[in-house]
XYZ file of C-alpha atoms in Angstrom:
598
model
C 7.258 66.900 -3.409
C 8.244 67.514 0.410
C 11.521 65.132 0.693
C 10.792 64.830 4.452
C 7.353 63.081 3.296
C 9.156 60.637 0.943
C 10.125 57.131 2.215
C 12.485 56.317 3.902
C 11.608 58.746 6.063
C 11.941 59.852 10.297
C 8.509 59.599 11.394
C 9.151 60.678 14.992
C 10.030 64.178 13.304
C 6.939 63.839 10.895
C 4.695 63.410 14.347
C 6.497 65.738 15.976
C 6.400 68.378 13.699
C 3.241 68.031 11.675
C 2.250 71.486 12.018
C 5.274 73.131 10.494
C 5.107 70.497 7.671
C 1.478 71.623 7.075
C 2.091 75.274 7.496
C 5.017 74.669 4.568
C 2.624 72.507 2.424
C 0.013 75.190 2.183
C 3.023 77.583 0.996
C 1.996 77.528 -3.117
C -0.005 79.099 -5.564
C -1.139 76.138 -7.295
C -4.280 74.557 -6.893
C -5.272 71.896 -4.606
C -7.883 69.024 -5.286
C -10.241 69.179 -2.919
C -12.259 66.456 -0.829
C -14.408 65.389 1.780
C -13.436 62.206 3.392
C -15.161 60.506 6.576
C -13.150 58.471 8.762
C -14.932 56.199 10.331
C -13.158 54.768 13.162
C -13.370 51.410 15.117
C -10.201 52.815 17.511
C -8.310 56.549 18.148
C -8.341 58.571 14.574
C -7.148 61.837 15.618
C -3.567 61.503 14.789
C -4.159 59.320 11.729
C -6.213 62.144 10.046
C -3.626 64.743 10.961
C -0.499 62.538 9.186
C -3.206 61.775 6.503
C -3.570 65.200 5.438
C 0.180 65.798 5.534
C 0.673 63.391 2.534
C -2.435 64.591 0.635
C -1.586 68.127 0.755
C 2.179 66.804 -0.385
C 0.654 65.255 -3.783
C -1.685 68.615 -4.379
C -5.074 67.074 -2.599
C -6.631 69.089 0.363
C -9.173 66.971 2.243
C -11.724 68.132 4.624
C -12.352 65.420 7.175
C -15.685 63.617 9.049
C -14.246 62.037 12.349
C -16.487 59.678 13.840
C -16.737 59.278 17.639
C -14.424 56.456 19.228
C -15.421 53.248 17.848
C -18.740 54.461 16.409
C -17.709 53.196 12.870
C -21.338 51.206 12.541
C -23.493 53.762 14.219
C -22.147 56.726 12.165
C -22.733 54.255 8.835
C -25.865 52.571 10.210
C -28.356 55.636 12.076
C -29.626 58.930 11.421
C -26.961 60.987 11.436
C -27.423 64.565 10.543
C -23.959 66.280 10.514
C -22.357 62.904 8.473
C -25.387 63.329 5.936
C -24.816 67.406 6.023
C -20.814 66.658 5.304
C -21.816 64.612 2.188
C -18.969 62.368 2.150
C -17.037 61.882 -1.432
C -14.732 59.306 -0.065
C -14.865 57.047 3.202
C -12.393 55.582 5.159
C -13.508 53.016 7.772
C -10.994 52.017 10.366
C -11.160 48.731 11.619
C -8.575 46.191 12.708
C -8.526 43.050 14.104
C -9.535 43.946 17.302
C -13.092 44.936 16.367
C -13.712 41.211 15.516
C -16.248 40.279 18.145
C -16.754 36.787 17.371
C -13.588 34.480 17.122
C -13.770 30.659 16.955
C -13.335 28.106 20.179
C -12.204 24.882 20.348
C -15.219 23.582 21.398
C -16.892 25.109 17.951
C -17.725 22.699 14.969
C -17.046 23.936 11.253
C -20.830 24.878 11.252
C -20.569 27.074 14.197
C -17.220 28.715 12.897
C -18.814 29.560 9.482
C -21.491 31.061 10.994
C -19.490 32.875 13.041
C -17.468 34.230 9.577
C -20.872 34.974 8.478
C -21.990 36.982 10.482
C -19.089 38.903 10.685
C -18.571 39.594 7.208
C -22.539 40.592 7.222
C -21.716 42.887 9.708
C -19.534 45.161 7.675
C -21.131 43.826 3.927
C -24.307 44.900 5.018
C -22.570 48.611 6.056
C -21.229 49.038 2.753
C -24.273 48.955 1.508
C -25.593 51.238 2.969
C -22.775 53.749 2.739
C -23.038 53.410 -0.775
C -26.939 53.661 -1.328
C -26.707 56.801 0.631
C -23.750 58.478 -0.310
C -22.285 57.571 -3.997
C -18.845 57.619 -2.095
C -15.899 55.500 -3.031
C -15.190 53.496 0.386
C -11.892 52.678 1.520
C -11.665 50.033 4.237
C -8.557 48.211 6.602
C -8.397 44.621 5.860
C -7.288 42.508 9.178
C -3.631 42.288 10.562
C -3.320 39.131 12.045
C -3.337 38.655 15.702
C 0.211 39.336 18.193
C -0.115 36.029 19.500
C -0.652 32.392 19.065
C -2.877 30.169 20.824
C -1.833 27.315 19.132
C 1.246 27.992 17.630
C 1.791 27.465 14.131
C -1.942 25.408 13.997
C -3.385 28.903 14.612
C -2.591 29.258 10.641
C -4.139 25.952 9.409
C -6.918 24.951 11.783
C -10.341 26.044 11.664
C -9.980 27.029 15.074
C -7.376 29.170 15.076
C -7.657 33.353 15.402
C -5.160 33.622 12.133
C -7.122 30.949 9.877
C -10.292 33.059 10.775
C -9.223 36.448 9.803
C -7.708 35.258 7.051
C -10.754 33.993 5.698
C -12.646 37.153 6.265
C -9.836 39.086 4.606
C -10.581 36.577 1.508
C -14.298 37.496 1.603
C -13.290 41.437 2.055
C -11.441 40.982 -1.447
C -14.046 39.049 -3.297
C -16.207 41.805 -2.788
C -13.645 44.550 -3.518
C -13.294 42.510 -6.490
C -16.885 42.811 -7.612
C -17.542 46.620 -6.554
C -15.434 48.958 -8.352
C -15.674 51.726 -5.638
C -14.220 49.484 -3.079
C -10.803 49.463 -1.813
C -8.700 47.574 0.420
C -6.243 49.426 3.028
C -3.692 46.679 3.225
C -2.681 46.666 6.800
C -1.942 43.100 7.015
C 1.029 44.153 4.740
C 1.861 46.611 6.531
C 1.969 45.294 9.962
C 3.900 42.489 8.388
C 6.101 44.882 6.978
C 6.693 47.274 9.972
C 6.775 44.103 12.473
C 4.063 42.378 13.805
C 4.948 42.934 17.637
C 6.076 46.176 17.330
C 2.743 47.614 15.372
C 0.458 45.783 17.673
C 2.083 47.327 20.984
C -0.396 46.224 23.773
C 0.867 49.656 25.569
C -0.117 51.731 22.546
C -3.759 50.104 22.779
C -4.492 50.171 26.267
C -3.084 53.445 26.759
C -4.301 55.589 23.672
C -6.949 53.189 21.814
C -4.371 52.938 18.904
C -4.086 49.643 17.391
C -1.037 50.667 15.442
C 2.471 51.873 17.434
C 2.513 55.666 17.235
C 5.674 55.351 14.939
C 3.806 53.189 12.418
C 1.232 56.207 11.904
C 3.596 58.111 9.381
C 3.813 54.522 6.837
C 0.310 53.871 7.535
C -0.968 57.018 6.480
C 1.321 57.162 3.409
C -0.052 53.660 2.413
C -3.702 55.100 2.956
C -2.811 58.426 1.017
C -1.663 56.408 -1.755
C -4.541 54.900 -2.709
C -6.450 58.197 -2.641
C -4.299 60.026 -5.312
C -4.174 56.945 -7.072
C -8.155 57.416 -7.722
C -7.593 60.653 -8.383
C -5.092 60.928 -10.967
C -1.788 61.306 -9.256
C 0.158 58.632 -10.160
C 3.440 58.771 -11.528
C 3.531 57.398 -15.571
C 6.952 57.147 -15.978
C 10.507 56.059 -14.589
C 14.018 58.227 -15.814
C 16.604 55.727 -15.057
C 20.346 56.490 -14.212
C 22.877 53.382 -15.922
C 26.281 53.090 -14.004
C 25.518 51.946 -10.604
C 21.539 52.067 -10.668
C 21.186 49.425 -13.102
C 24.393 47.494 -12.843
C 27.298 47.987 -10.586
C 30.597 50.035 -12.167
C 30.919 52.310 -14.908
C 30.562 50.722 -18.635
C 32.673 53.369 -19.746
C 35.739 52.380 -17.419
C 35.257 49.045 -16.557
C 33.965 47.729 -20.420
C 30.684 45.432 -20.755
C 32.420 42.693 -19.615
C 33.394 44.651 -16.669
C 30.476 45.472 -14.815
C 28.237 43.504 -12.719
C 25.067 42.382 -13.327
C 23.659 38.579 -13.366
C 24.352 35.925 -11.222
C 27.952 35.212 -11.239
C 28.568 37.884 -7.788
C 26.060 38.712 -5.265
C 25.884 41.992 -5.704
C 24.956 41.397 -9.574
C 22.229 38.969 -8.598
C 20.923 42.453 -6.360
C 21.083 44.431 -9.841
C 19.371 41.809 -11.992
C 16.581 41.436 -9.148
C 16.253 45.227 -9.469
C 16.257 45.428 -13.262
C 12.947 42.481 -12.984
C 11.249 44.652 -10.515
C 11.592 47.581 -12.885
C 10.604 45.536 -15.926
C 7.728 44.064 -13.894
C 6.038 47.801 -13.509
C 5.752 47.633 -18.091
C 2.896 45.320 -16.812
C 1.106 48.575 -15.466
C 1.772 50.923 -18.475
C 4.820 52.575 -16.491
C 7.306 54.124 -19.400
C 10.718 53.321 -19.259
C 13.495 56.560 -20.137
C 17.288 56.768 -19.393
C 19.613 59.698 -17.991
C 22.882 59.247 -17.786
C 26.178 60.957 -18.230
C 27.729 58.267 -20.440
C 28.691 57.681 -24.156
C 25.339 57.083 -26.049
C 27.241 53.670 -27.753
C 28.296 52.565 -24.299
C 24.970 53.009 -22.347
C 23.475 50.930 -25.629
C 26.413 47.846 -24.769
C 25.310 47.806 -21.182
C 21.986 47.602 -21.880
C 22.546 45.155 -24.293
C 24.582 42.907 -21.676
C 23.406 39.556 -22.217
C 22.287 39.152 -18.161
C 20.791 42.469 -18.583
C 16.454 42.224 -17.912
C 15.922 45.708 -19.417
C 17.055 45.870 -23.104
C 17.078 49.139 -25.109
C 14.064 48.286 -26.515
C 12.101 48.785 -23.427
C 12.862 52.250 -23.186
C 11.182 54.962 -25.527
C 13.703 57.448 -24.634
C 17.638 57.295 -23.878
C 19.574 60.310 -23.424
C 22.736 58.892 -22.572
C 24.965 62.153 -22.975
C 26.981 64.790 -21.035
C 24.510 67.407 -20.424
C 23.175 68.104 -16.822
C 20.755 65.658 -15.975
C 17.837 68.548 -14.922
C 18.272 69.536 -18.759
C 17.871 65.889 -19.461
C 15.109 64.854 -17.332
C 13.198 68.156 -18.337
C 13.478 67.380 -21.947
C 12.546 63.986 -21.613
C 9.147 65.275 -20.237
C 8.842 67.474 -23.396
C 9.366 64.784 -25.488
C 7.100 62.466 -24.017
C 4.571 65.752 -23.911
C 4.003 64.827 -20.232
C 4.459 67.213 -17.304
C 7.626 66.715 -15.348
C 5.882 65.846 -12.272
C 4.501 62.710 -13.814
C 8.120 61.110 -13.906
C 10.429 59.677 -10.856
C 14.075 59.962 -11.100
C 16.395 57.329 -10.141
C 20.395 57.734 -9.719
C 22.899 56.196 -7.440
C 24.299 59.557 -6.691
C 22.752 61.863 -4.184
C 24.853 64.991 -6.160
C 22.447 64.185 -9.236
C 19.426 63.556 -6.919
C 19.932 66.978 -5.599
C 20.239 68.670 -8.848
C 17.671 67.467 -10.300
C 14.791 67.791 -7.174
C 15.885 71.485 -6.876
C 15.553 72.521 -10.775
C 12.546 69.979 -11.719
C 10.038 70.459 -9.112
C 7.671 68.167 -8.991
C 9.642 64.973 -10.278
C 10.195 62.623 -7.595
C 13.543 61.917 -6.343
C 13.449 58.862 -4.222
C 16.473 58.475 -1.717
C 17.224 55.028 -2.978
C 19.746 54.225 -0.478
C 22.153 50.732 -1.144
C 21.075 49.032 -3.949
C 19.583 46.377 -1.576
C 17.289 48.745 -0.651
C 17.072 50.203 -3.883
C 13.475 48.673 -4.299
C 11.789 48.807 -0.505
C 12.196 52.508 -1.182
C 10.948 53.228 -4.398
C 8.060 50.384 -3.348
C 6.917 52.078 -0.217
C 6.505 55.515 -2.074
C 3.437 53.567 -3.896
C 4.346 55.897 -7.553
C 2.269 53.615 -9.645
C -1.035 52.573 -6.888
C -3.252 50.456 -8.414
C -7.078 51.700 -7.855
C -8.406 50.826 -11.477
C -5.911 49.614 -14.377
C -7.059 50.461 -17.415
C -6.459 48.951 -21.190
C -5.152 52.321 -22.089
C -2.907 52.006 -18.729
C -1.337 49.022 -20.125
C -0.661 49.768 -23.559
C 0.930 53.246 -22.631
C 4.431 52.372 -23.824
C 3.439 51.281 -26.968
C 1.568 54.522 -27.512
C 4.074 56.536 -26.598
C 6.565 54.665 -28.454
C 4.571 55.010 -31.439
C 4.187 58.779 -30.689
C 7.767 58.682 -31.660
C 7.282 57.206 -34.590
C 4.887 60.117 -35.781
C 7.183 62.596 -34.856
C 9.394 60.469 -37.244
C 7.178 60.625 -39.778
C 6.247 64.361 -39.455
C 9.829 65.839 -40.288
C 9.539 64.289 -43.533
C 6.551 66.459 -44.468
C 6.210 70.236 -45.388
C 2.354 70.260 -45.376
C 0.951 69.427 -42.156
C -2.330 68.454 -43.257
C -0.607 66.488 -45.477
C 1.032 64.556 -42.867
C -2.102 63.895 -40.919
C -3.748 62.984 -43.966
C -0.772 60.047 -44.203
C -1.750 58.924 -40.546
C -5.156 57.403 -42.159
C -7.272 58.900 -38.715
C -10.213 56.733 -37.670
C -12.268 58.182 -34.597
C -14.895 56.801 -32.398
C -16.893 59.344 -30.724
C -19.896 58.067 -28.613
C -22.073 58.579 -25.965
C -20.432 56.926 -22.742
C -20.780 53.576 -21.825
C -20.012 51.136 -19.569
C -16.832 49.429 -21.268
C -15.248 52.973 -21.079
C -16.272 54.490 -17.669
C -13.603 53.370 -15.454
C -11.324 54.959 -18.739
C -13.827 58.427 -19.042
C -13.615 58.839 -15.094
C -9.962 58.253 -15.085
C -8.655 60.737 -17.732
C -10.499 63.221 -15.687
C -8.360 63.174 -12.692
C -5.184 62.713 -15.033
C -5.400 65.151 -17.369
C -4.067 68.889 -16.412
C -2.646 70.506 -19.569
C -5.381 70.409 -22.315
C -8.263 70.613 -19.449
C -10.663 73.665 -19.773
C -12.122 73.493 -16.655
C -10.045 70.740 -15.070
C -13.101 69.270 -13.024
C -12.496 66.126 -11.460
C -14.728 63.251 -11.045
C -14.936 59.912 -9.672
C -15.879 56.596 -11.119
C -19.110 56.743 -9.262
C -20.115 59.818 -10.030
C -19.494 59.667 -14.106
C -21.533 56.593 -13.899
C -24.973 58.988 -12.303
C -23.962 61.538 -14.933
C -24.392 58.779 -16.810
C -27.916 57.994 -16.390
C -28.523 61.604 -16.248
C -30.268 62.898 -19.058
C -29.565 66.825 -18.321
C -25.981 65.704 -19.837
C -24.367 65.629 -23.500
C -21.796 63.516 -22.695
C -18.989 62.699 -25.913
C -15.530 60.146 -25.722
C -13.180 59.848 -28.457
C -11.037 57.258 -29.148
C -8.122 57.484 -32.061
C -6.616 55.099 -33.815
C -4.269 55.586 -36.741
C -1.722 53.744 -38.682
C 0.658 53.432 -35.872
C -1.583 51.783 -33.708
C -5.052 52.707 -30.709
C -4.492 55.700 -28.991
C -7.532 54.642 -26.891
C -10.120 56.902 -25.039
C -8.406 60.167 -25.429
C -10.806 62.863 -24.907
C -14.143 63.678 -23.076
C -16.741 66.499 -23.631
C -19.531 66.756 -20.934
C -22.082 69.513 -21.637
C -25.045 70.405 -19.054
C -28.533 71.402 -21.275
C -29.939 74.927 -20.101
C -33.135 75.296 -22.426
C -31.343 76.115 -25.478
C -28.237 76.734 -24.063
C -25.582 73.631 -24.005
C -23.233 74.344 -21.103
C -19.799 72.532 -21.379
C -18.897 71.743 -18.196
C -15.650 69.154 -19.150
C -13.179 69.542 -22.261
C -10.187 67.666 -22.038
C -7.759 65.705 -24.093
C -4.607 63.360 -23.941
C -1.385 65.621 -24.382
C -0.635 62.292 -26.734
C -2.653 62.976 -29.255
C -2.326 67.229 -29.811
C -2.058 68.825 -32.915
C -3.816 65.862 -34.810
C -7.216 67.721 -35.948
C -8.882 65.041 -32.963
C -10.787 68.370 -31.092
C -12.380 69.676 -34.634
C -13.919 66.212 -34.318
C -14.909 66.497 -31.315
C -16.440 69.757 -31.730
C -18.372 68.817 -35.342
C -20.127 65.903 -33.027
C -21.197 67.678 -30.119
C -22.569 70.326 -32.400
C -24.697 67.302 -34.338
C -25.959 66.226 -30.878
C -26.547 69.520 -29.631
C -29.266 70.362 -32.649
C -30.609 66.877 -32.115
C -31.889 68.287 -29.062
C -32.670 71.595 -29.710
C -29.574 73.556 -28.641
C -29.027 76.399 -30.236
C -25.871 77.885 -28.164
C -22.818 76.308 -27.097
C -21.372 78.069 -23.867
C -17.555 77.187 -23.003
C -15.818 77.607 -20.004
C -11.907 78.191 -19.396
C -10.562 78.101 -15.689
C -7.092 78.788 -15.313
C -4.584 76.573 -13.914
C -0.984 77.195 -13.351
C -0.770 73.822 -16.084
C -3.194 74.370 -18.652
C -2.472 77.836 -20.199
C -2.026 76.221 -23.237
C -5.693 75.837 -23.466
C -5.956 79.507 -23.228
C -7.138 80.714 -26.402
C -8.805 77.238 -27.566
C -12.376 78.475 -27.778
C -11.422 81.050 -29.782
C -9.198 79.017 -31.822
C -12.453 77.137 -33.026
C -14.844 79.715 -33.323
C -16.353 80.934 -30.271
C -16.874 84.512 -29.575
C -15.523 85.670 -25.856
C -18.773 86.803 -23.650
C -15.928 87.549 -19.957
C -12.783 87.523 -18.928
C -12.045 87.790 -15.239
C -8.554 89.334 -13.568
C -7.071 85.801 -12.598
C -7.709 84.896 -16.336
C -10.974 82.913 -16.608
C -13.037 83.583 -19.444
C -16.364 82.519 -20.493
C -17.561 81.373 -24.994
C -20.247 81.305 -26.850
C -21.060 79.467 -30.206
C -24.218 79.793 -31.712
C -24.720 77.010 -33.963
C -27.787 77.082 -36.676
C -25.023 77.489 -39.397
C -22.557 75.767 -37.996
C -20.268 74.072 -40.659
C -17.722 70.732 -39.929
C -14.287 71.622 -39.230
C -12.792 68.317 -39.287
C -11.045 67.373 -42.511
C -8.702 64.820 -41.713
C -10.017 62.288 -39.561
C -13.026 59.934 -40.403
C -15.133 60.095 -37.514
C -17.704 56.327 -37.175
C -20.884 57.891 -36.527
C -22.091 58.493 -32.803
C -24.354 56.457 -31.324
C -27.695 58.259 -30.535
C -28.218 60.417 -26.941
C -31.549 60.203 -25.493
């Protein structure tokens, strides 16, 4: 992660110097996500889409953009357009404000005149959608209103019919009830974040008249982060999981010096009432599935009494793992990832001290190291970064902790055993492997974009896009779920295979790092061999594409029987299995038989 790209952050030298940052984002060897996106604009794009790309090359995605004409949002959507159909769009991005209402209430209206007025102005962009969808499959991302820089009627403007705020507030409420209803529909919150940059200074008359912008120049860098965020968010780039610092982060002092009793937190002082409102908003993110881990250079018994403080919000029991020791916190942090079997850059780090921040962003790249500031500020700037964006939130998504924690638990379990297959045996395996469905898309699509490590081919796909696969009846298409003693592991793998006359191709093999090691791919494999000679297949053809994260994946093929047919110089390799005496491999998890493929 670029630190200049993180909030807080200068964005006169982000505007200024967007070509050098993009020059130095291109600088890597790993692999970028690519995608189209169309912006469809309703005012000036041009700098927008070059700030865009800034923070979607900085989380690892490298867009290729559509920009529509000035304010030729509806035509672009609406008309024959060859070069937007040629461009095939995967996401949109329509750029409206406030300013592209063109019918706002009067006093002379009556409430039947004003709601036909909101009518047809929600028509106007409903019936876009629409469209955009029918045509293009694309997941649409689209501004909501900012209210208006001035007041015709004061403080009325809010409450009467009449007024410019009441009526885009009430199209904003019929923007969300539709987001709410169509999962490939997003919001782009700028009503937040003019609010939160300043209403007078985002909506600069200047800016507008002058350049067509209806955002200050300066606002561009937060606006574009805010945009970006939701973007990764669909495809897989969240953050899962917070490493926490103790003495000053969580509570003010050091337990170690000043005693339990000693430091502050709770609402005796103000600045313990600022660490209890932090430790809430921390706790408040278990709501989303975020895990909860500690760092810090402390006595393992005292970091336990602090968190055990009786004002303290986050308990030990909230965390799955505390490494409350003397070691250098990169050491720390990095083994926390091992132990949660999660990549490093799936984790953000947060410490008081800018020594440890260092440390730790120069040896664990990829981790994000938020420059938290006072504590006051300590949550506006882990906030803005959006680490956990909401797009779709998932069942799986919330119960994470308590899959993780139970993860421990296994690992628990497993030292007390000298046979391995005797200790999966004891973990009583029940799997569901079935053709994919509608409870479990949103879940299917999702893993897709998250999961790197065990990831053959490490294709990426939307929601909207599993669900044609879905209806397509060229595809195998396999999820597992796991459950054992210990609890649901949920949807943890996916196979996808593309028929070929005889030939099954696999096009997607991946699994949750969670659940390695625990026999779940032999099951996996004995099923998708069953469907395969229900339809005549009589060759399984696997693919492996390397990544710089999923050599571990290397050699799986081989590892279950398939013969190598290639193997290229930058390490891809191509499998075969033929499959007319094919015997079960699984022996340790019972498997509740597939529902039948068409």
């Amino acid at each position: 992660m670029m630190r200049e790209l993180e909030y807080p952050f200068d964005p006169g030298y982000i505007m200024k110097k967007r070509r050098s940052i993009k020059k130095e984002l291109l600088k890597t060897d790993k692999p970028f996500i690519e995608k189209r996106i169309a912006v469809l604009g309703g005012s000036t794009t041009h700098d927008i889409i070059d700030i865009l790309e800034l923070f979607l090359l900085n989380y690892g995605i490298r867009p290729t953009f559509y920009e529509s004409e000035f304010n030729q949002y509806w035509q672009d959507a609406m008309f024959d357009n060859p070069e937007l159909d040629e461009f095939k769009p995967e996401i949109i991005f329509i750029h409206t404000s406030f300013r592209n209402i063109t019918e706002l209430p009067v006093i002379s209206d009556d409430a039947a005149a004003i709601s036909d007025k909101l009518d047809r102005q929600y028509e106007h962009f409903r019936v876009m959608w629409e469209k955009l969808f029918s045509k293009f499959g694309a997941v649409i991302i689209q501004n909501n209103f900012e209210m208006p820089f001035y007041r015709l009627m004061g403080n009325k403007e809010a409450s009467d019919l009449h007024g410019s705020i009441n009526f885009a507030a009430s199209l904003n409420m019929k923007f969300y009830e539709y987001a709410q209803k169509n999962k490939n529909f997003f919001i782009n919150d700028i009503n937040y974040l003019s609010a939160d940059y300043g209403l007078s200074k985002w909506a600069d008359p200047f800016v507008w008249h002058m350049y067509k912008y209806i955002l200050d120049l300066n606002a561009i860098p937060q606006f574009s982060l805010n945009l970006a965020n939701i973007i990764k968010s669909l495809l897989g780039k969240n953050k899962k999981a917070f490493v926490l610092d103790l003495d000053n982060t969580l509570w003010g002092g050091v337990v170690g010096d000043d005693g339990v009793e000693g430091i502050e937190i709770g609402h005796e002082t103000s600045m313990g009432q600022v660490f209890s409102e932090f430790q809430k908003y921390l706790l408040d993110h278990k709501q989303l599935g975020v895990m909860f881990n500690v760092c810090s250079k402390n006595d393992h018994e005292n970091a336990i009494a602090g968190l055990n403080h009786p004002a303290a919000t986050l308990k030990p029991d909230d965390f799955i793992i505390i490494k409350a020791n003397w070691l250098n916190k990169d050491e720390n942090v990095m083994q926390i990832a091992r132990e949660l079997n999660i990549l490093p850059d799936s984790l953000v780090f947060v410490d008081d001290n800018p020594v440890e921040r260092g440390i730790v962003r120069e040896n664990v790249p990829g981790t994000a190291v938020p420059e938290i500031g006072k504590v006051e500020q300590y949550i506006t700037n882990i906030d803005r970064n959006g680490y956990f964006e909401v797009t779709n939130l998932s069942e799986d998504d919330i119960k994470r902790n308590e899959m993780y924690k139970a993860n421990v638990e296994r690992a628990k379990l497993e030292s007390t055993f000298t046979n391995y297959t005797d200790y999966l045996l004891s973990l009583n395996m029940t799997a569901v492997i079935r053709d994919f469905d509608d409870v479990y898309i949103q879940r299917i699509a999702q893993l897709t974009n998250k999961s790197n490590q065990f990831n053959l081919t490490t294709k990426r796909f939307t929601q909207a896009e599993m669900e044609a696969i879905m209806a397509d009846d060229r595809y195998i298409r396999l999820y597992g779920k796991l459950e054992d003693k210990y609890g649901d592991n949920g949807v943890i793998t996916v196979v996808l295979g593309r028929k070929e006359g005889t030939v099954l191709h696999i096009e997607l093999w991946l699994m949750s790092c969670r659940v390695l090691k625990r026999g779940m791919e032999l099951a996996m494999l004995d099923s998708l061999v069953e469907q395969a000679k229900k339809q005549g297949i009589k060759t399984l053809k696997g693919y492996y594409f390397k990544t710089p994260k999923n050599n571990m994946v290397r050699e799986f093929y081989g590892a279950l029987g398939f013969t190598k047919i290639s193997e290229q110089e930058n390490g891809d390799s191509e499998w075969e299995l033929e499959i007319d005496n094919y015997e079960n491999k699984n022996k340790v998890i019972k498997v509740v038989t597939s529902n039948e493929q068409n």
